[in-house]
Amino acid sequence: MRIAEIHSSELTASCMRKVYHRSVGEISGEATTALYRGLVAGRAMELLHLGGFDQDPSEVTIAAAADTQKQLNEENRALSDAVENNRADILAEVTVAVVLYCDRFSAKFEQCDLIGAELPARYSLDFGGVKKEFASHFDLMVRDRNNVFGYGAGRLIVFDWKWREASPSHQYLARNMQFALYYLMVAEGSVGVNVEAGEIGWVDFTEPPVLIWFHLPALKPYSRRTISKNDLGEEQEFVKGDLKPTRSILHPVLYEPSQVPRIKQELAMRVNMIENDIFPLNPDPVSCRICDAEAFCTRFDTAHIGDSQ
């Protein structure tokens, strides 16, 4: 299997064989509830950042749904029966997330410089004398000029909006190849800016970013009494209707520059496997945390193998 350009999502797909058959056009797949909701929610957040946080949430959702439908039509993907039957409920759920996103994070984002949303990015890796090209898109990239997110004034941050049932463990993010590639794309590759203007300019930022998994389902308040850790790391009792702490929503990972050679080795190994028709299963947000062998696996946020904390 030869791939001229490898997309970051292909590095974390649970089944690489499915990626192959999709890449050659043999399957298109239907849009499931999870996929549809995630696409609409992601586009809604993108529209918020591009058009301002004072927009009507319902109108943002409607526009996002229209854009998503256009995308699915272009990809020849049909909506599943579940989506068709529950579309109104899905869009209502997204609208609630839009409202809470604005309420909780608009003030922070207004103190950041917007680099862009849905930004193309690329990276080249020399692999056995042959250059392999990697491509992706960043959901959101900002420069935190006032240190509102706590990683230093002026720090570049790449946010990835996710709508999944399971929130990611740090063990999972520490070895997530998609995020690791994002890191290389900002630190050593190129990012396209001015996308909305239609005149993409490629910028080499050459600085290490912070990567943040933005867990959209955690914007919703608690639905029952729960004891969980607050943002100070202390156990606290939350009741129905309480907002979840920010640590439940924002899941950061700071890769160590010293681990860049390891990231490149992992990328090269995965390219080699793909091109030899070896299709490994990839880690998922839950299994890494509960796996007995987790402590022996490569991770990119620390130089110490076996450090799961």
Coordinates of N, CA and C in Angstrom, one line a residue, residues 70-243:
K70 N -23.2 19.7 3.1 CA -22.4 19.9 1.8 C -21.2 19.1 1.7
Q71 N -20.4 19.0 2.9 CA -19.2 18.2 2.9 C -19.5 16.8 2.7
L72 N -20.6 16.3 3.4 CA -20.9 14.9 3.3 C -21.4 14.5 1.9
N73 N -22.1 15.4 1.2 CA -22.5 15.2 -0.2 C -21.2 15.1 -1.1
E74 N -20.3 15.9 -0.8 CA -19.0 15.9 -1.6 C -18.3 14.6 -1.4
E75 N -18.4 14.0 -0.2 CA -17.7 12.8 0.1 C -18.5 11.6 -0.2
N76 N -19.7 11.8 -0.7 CA -20.6 10.7 -1.1 C -21.0 9.9 0.1
R77 N -21.2 10.6 1.2 CA -21.6 9.9 2.5 C -23.1 10.2 2.8
A78 N -23.8 9.1 3.0 CA -25.2 9.3 3.3 C -25.4 9.3 4.8
L79 N -26.4 10.1 5.3 CA -26.7 10.1 6.7 C -27.3 8.7 7.1
S80 N -26.9 8.2 8.3 CA -27.5 7.0 8.8 C -28.9 7.2 9.2
D81 N -29.7 6.1 9.3 CA -31.1 6.2 9.7 C -31.2 6.9 11.1
A82 N -30.2 6.6 12.0 CA -30.3 7.2 13.3 C -30.1 8.7 13.2
V83 N -29.3 9.2 12.3 CA -29.1 10.6 12.2 C -30.4 11.2 11.6
E84 N -30.9 10.6 10.6 CA -32.1 11.1 9.9 C -33.3 11.2 10.9
N85 N -33.4 10.2 11.8 CA -34.5 10.2 12.7 C -34.3 11.1 13.9
N86 N -33.1 11.4 14.2 CA -32.8 12.2 15.5 C -32.0 13.5 15.2
R87 N -32.1 14.0 13.9 CA -31.3 15.1 13.5 C -31.7 16.4 14.4
A88 N -32.9 16.6 14.6 CA -33.3 17.8 15.4 C -32.7 17.7 16.8
D89 N -32.7 16.6 17.4 CA -32.2 16.4 18.8 C -30.7 16.6 18.8
I90 N -30.0 16.1 17.7 CA -28.5 16.3 17.6 C -28.2 17.8 17.5
L91 N -28.9 18.5 16.6 CA -28.6 19.9 16.4 C -28.9 20.7 17.7
A92 N -30.0 20.3 18.4 CA -30.3 21.0 19.7 C -29.2 20.8 20.7
E93 N -28.6 19.6 20.7 CA -27.5 19.3 21.6 C -26.3 20.2 21.2
V94 N -26.0 20.3 19.9 CA -24.9 21.2 19.5 C -25.1 22.6 19.9
T95 N -26.4 23.1 19.8 CA -26.7 24.5 20.1 C -26.4 24.7 21.6
V96 N -26.7 23.8 22.5 CA -26.4 23.9 23.9 C -24.9 24.0 24.1
A97 N -24.1 23.2 23.4 CA -22.7 23.3 23.5 C -22.2 24.6 23.0
V98 N -22.7 25.2 21.9 CA -22.3 26.5 21.4 C -22.5 27.6 22.5
V99 N -23.7 27.5 23.2 CA -24.0 28.5 24.2 C -23.0 28.4 25.4
L100 N -22.7 27.2 25.8 CA -21.8 27.0 26.9 C -20.4 27.3 26.6
Y101 N -20.0 27.0 25.3 CA -18.7 27.3 24.8 C -18.4 28.8 24.9
C102 N -19.4 29.6 24.5 CA -19.3 31.1 24.5 C -19.3 31.6 26.0
D103 N -20.2 31.0 26.8 CA -20.3 31.5 28.2 C -18.9 31.2 28.9
R104 N -18.3 30.1 28.7 CA -17.2 29.7 29.5 C -15.8 30.1 28.9
F105 N -15.7 30.3 27.6 CA -14.4 30.4 27.0 C -14.3 31.7 26.1
S106 N -15.3 32.4 25.8 CA -15.2 33.5 24.9 C -14.3 34.6 25.4
A107 N -14.4 34.8 26.8 CA -13.5 35.9 27.4 C -12.1 35.5 27.3
K108 N -11.8 34.2 27.4 CA -10.4 33.8 27.3 C -9.9 33.9 25.8
F109 N -10.7 33.5 24.9 CA -10.3 33.5 23.5 C -10.1 34.9 23.0
E110 N -10.9 35.8 23.5 CA -10.8 37.2 23.1 C -9.5 37.9 23.5
Q111 N -8.8 37.2 24.5 CA -7.5 37.7 24.9 C -6.4 37.0 24.1
C112 N -6.7 36.2 23.1 CA -5.8 35.5 22.3 C -5.8 36.1 20.9
D113 N -4.7 35.9 20.2 CA -4.7 36.3 18.8 C -5.0 35.1 18.0
L114 N -6.1 35.2 17.1 CA -6.5 34.1 16.3 C -5.6 33.9 15.1
I115 N -4.9 32.7 15.1 CA -4.1 32.4 13.9 C -5.0 31.9 12.8
G116 N -6.0 31.1 13.2 CA -7.0 30.6 12.2 C -7.7 29.4 12.7
A117 N -8.8 29.0 12.0 CA -9.5 27.8 12.2 C -9.5 26.9 11.0
E118 N -9.5 25.6 11.2 CA -9.4 24.7 10.1 C -8.3 25.0 9.1
L119 N -7.1 25.1 9.8 CA -5.9 25.5 9.1 C -5.2 24.3 8.5
P120 N -4.8 24.3 7.2 CA -4.0 23.2 6.7 C -2.6 23.3 7.2
A121 N -2.0 22.1 7.4 CA -0.6 22.0 7.9 C 0.1 20.9 7.1
R122 N 1.4 21.0 7.0 CA 2.1 19.9 6.3 C 3.5 19.8 7.0
Y123 N 4.1 18.6 6.7 CA 5.4 18.2 7.3 C 6.0 17.2 6.4
S124 N 7.3 17.3 6.2 CA 8.1 16.3 5.4 C 9.1 15.6 6.3
L125 N 9.2 14.3 6.1 CA 10.1 13.4 6.9 C 10.9 12.6 5.9
D126 N 12.2 12.7 6.1 CA 13.1 11.9 5.3 C 13.1 10.5 5.8
F127 N 12.7 9.5 5.0 CA 12.5 8.2 5.4 C 13.3 7.2 4.4
G128 N 14.5 6.8 4.9 CA 15.3 6.0 4.0 C 15.7 6.6 2.7
G129 N 16.0 7.9 2.8 CA 16.4 8.6 1.6 C 15.2 9.1 0.7
V130 N 14.0 8.8 1.1 CA 12.8 9.2 0.4 C 12.0 10.1 1.3
K131 N 11.5 11.2 0.8 CA 10.7 12.1 1.6 C 9.3 11.7 1.6
K132 N 8.7 11.6 2.8 CA 7.3 11.3 3.0 C 6.6 12.6 3.4
E133 N 5.5 12.8 2.8 CA 4.7 14.0 3.1 C 3.5 13.7 4.0
F134 N 3.4 14.5 5.0 CA 2.3 14.4 5.9 C 1.4 15.7 5.9
A135 N 0.1 15.5 6.0 CA -0.8 16.6 5.9 C -1.9 16.5 6.9
S136 N -2.4 17.7 7.3 CA -3.5 17.7 8.3 C -4.2 19.0 8.3
H137 N -5.2 19.2 9.2 CA -5.8 20.5 9.4 C -5.9 20.7 10.9
F138 N -5.6 21.9 11.4 CA -5.8 22.2 12.8 C -7.2 22.8 13.0
D139 N -8.0 22.3 14.0 CA -9.3 22.9 14.3 C -9.2 24.4 14.6
L140 N -8.2 24.7 15.5 CA -8.1 26.0 16.0 C -6.6 26.3 16.4
M141 N -6.1 27.4 16.0 CA -4.7 27.8 16.5 C -4.7 29.2 16.9
V142 N -4.2 29.5 18.1 CA -4.2 30.8 18.7 C -2.9 31.1 19.3
R143 N -2.6 32.4 19.5 CA -1.4 32.8 20.3 C -2.0 33.4 21.5
D144 N -1.6 32.8 22.7 CA -2.2 33.3 24.0 C -1.3 34.5 24.4
R145 N -1.7 35.7 24.0 CA -0.9 36.8 24.3 C -0.9 37.2 25.8
N146 N -1.9 36.9 26.5 CA -2.0 37.3 27.9 C -1.9 36.1 28.9
N147 N -1.5 35.0 28.5 CA -1.4 33.8 29.3 C -2.7 33.4 30.0
V148 N -3.8 33.5 29.3 CA -5.1 33.2 30.0 C -5.2 31.7 30.1
F149 N -4.5 30.9 29.3 CA -4.6 29.4 29.4 C -3.5 28.8 30.3
G150 N -2.6 29.7 30.7 CA -1.6 29.3 31.7 C -0.3 28.6 31.2
Y151 N 0.0 28.8 30.0 CA 1.2 28.1 29.4 C 2.3 29.1 29.0
G152 N 2.1 30.4 29.4 CA 3.1 31.4 29.1 C 2.5 32.4 28.1
A153 N 2.8 33.7 28.3 CA 2.4 34.7 27.4 C 3.0 34.5 26.0
G154 N 2.2 34.6 25.0 CA 2.7 34.5 23.7 C 2.8 33.1 23.2
R155 N 2.4 32.1 24.0 CA 2.5 30.7 23.6 C 1.5 30.3 22.5
L156 N 2.0 29.6 21.5 CA 1.1 29.0 20.5 C 0.3 27.8 21.0
I157 N -1.0 27.8 20.8 CA -1.8 26.7 21.3 C -2.6 26.2 20.1
V158 N -2.6 24.8 19.9 CA -3.5 24.2 18.9 C -4.5 23.4 19.7
F159 N -5.8 23.8 19.4 CA -7.0 23.1 20.0 C -7.6 22.1 19.0
D160 N -7.9 21.0 19.5 CA -8.6 20.0 18.7 C -10.0 19.7 19.3
W161 N -11.0 20.1 18.7 CA -12.4 19.9 19.2 C -12.8 18.4 19.0
K162 N -13.2 17.8 20.1 CA -13.5 16.4 20.0 C -14.9 16.2 20.7
W163 N -15.7 15.4 20.1 CA -17.0 15.0 20.7 C -17.0 13.5 20.7
R164 N -16.5 12.9 21.8 CA -16.5 11.5 22.0 C -17.1 11.2 23.4
E165 N -17.6 10.0 23.5 CA -18.1 9.6 24.8 C -17.1 9.6 25.9
A166 N -15.9 9.0 25.6 CA -14.8 8.8 26.6 C -13.9 10.0 26.5
S167 N -13.6 10.6 27.6 CA -12.5 11.6 27.6 C -11.2 11.0 27.6
P168 N -10.1 11.6 27.1 CA -8.8 11.0 26.9 C -8.0 10.9 28.3
S169 N -7.3 9.9 28.5 CA -6.4 9.8 29.6 C -5.1 10.5 29.1
H170 N -4.3 10.9 30.1 CA -3.1 11.6 29.8 C -2.1 10.6 29.1
Q171 N -2.2 9.3 29.5 CA -1.4 8.3 28.9 C -1.7 8.2 27.4
Y172 N -2.9 8.3 27.0 CA -3.3 8.2 25.6 C -2.7 9.4 24.9
L173 N -2.9 10.6 25.4 CA -2.5 11.8 24.7 C -0.9 11.9 24.6
A174 N -0.3 11.3 25.6 CA 1.2 11.3 25.7 C 1.8 10.5 24.5
R175 N 1.0 9.7 23.9 CA 1.6 8.9 22.8 C 0.6 9.0 21.5
N176 N -0.2 10.0 21.5 CA -1.1 10.2 20.4 C -0.4 10.7 19.2
M177 N -0.4 9.9 18.1 CA 0.4 10.2 16.9 C -0.1 11.4 16.2
Q178 N -1.4 11.6 16.2 CA -2.0 12.7 15.6 C -1.5 14.0 16.2
F179 N -1.6 14.1 17.5 CA -1.1 15.2 18.3 C 0.4 15.4 18.1
A180 N 1.1 14.3 18.1 CA 2.6 14.4 17.9 C 2.9 15.0 16.6
L181 N 2.2 14.6 15.6 CA 2.4 15.2 14.2 C 2.0 16.6 14.2
Y182 N 1.0 17.0 14.9 CA 0.6 18.5 15.0 C 1.8 19.2 15.6
Y183 N 2.4 18.6 16.6 CA 3.6 19.3 17.2 C 4.7 19.5 16.2
L184 N 5.0 18.5 15.4 CA 6.1 18.6 14.4 C 5.7 19.6 13.4
M185 N 4.4 19.7 13.0 CA 4.0 20.6 11.9 C 4.2 22.0 12.3
V186 N 4.0 22.3 13.6 CA 4.2 23.7 14.1 C 5.7 24.0 14.3
A187 N 6.3 23.0 14.9 CA 7.7 23.2 15.3 C 8.7 23.2 14.2
E188 N 8.4 22.3 13.2 CA 9.4 22.0 12.1 C 8.7 22.1 10.7
G189 N 7.4 22.1 10.6 CA 6.8 22.1 9.3 C 6.2 23.5 9.0
S190 N 5.1 23.5 8.3 CA 4.4 24.7 7.8 C 2.9 24.7 8.1
V191 N 2.4 25.8 8.3 CA 0.9 26.0 8.6 C 0.4 27.0 7.6
G192 N -0.7 26.7 7.0 CA -1.4 27.6 6.1 C -2.3 28.6 6.8
V193 N -2.1 29.9 6.5 CA -2.9 31.0 7.2 C -3.7 31.7 6.1
N194 N -4.6 32.6 6.5 CA -5.4 33.4 5.6 C -6.3 32.5 4.8
V195 N -6.8 31.4 5.4 CA -7.6 30.4 4.6 C -8.9 31.0 4.2
E196 N -9.6 31.7 5.1 CA -10.9 32.3 4.8 C -10.8 33.3 3.6
A197 N -9.6 34.0 3.5 CA -9.5 35.0 2.5 C -9.2 34.3 1.1
G198 N -9.0 33.0 1.1 CA -8.8 32.3 -0.1 C -7.4 32.5 -0.7
E199 N -6.5 33.1 0.1 CA -5.1 33.2 -0.3 C -4.2 32.6 0.7
I200 N -4.0 31.3 0.7 CA -3.3 30.6 1.7 C -1.8 31.0 1.7
G201 N -1.2 31.4 2.8 CA 0.2 31.7 2.9 C 0.8 30.7 3.9
W202 N 1.9 30.1 3.5 CA 2.5 29.1 4.4 C 3.5 29.7 5.3
V203 N 3.3 29.4 6.6 CA 4.2 30.0 7.6 C 4.9 28.9 8.4
D204 N 6.2 29.1 8.6 CA 7.1 28.2 9.4 C 7.2 28.9 10.8
F205 N 6.4 28.4 11.8 CA 6.5 29.1 13.1 C 7.7 28.7 13.8
T206 N 8.3 27.5 13.6 CA 9.5 27.0 14.3 C 9.5 27.2 15.8
E207 N 8.4 27.0 16.4 CA 8.3 27.0 17.9 C 7.4 26.0 18.4
P208 N 7.7 25.4 19.6 CA 6.9 24.3 20.1 C 5.5 24.8 20.6
P209 N 4.4 24.1 20.1 CA 3.1 24.5 20.6 C 2.7 23.7 21.8
V210 N 1.6 24.2 22.4 CA 0.9 23.3 23.4 C -0.3 22.7 22.6
L211 N -0.6 21.5 22.8 CA -1.7 20.8 22.2 C -2.8 20.6 23.2
I212 N -4.0 20.9 22.9 CA -5.1 20.7 23.8 C -6.3 20.0 23.1
W213 N -6.7 18.9 23.7 CA -7.9 18.2 23.3 C -9.0 18.9 24.0
F214 N -10.0 19.5 23.2 CA -11.1 20.2 23.8 C -12.3 19.2 23.8
H215 N -12.6 18.7 25.0 CA -13.6 17.7 25.1 C -15.0 18.3 25.2
L216 N -15.7 18.5 24.0 CA -16.9 19.2 23.9 C -18.1 18.7 24.8
P217 N -18.2 17.3 24.9 CA -19.3 16.8 25.8 C -19.2 17.3 27.2
A218 N -18.0 17.6 27.7 CA -17.8 18.0 29.1 C -18.3 19.4 29.3
L219 N -18.7 20.1 28.3 CA -19.3 21.5 28.5 C -20.7 21.3 29.2
K220 N -21.3 20.2 29.0 CA -22.7 20.0 29.6 C -22.5 19.9 31.1
P221 N -23.5 20.4 31.9 CA -23.4 20.3 33.4 C -23.6 18.9 33.8
Y222 N -23.2 18.7 35.1 CA -23.5 17.3 35.7 C -25.0 17.0 35.6
S223 N -25.3 15.8 35.4 CA -26.7 15.4 35.3 C -27.1 14.7 36.6
R224 N -26.2 14.5 37.5 CA -26.5 13.9 38.8 C -25.4 14.2 39.8
R225 N -25.6 13.9 41.1 CA -24.6 14.2 42.1 C -23.4 13.4 41.8
T226 N -22.2 14.0 41.9 CA -21.0 13.4 41.5 C -19.8 13.9 42.4
I227 N -18.9 13.1 42.8 CA -17.7 13.5 43.5 C -16.6 13.4 42.5
S228 N -15.9 14.5 42.2 CA -14.9 14.5 41.3 C -13.8 15.6 41.7
K229 N -12.7 15.6 41.0 CA -11.7 16.6 41.3 C -12.0 17.9 40.6
N230 N -11.8 19.0 41.4 CA -12.0 20.3 40.9 C -10.8 20.8 40.2
D231 N -10.7 22.1 39.8 CA -9.6 22.6 39.0 C -8.3 22.8 39.9
L232 N -8.5 22.6 41.2 CA -7.4 22.7 42.2 C -6.8 21.3 42.5
G233 N -7.5 20.3 41.8 CA -7.0 18.9 42.1 C -7.6 18.3 43.3
E234 N -8.6 19.0 43.9 CA -9.1 18.5 45.2 C -10.5 17.8 44.9
E235 N -10.8 16.8 45.7 CA -12.1 16.1 45.5 C -13.2 17.1 46.0
Q236 N -14.3 17.1 45.2 CA -15.4 18.0 45.5 C -16.7 17.4 45.1
E237 N -17.7 17.6 45.9 CA -19.0 17.1 45.5 C -19.7 18.1 44.6
F238 N -20.2 17.6 43.5 CA -20.9 18.4 42.5 C -22.4 17.9 42.5
V239 N -23.3 18.8 42.3 CA -24.7 18.4 42.2 C -25.2 18.6 40.8
K240 N -26.4 18.0 40.6 CA -27.0 18.2 39.2 C -27.1 19.6 38.9
G241 N -26.7 20.0 37.7 CA -26.7 21.3 37.2 C -25.4 22.1 37.3
D242 N -24.5 21.6 38.2 CA -23.2 22.2 38.3 C -22.4 22.1 37.0
L243 N -21.6 23.1 36.7 CA -20.7 23.0 35.5 C -19.5 22.2 35.9

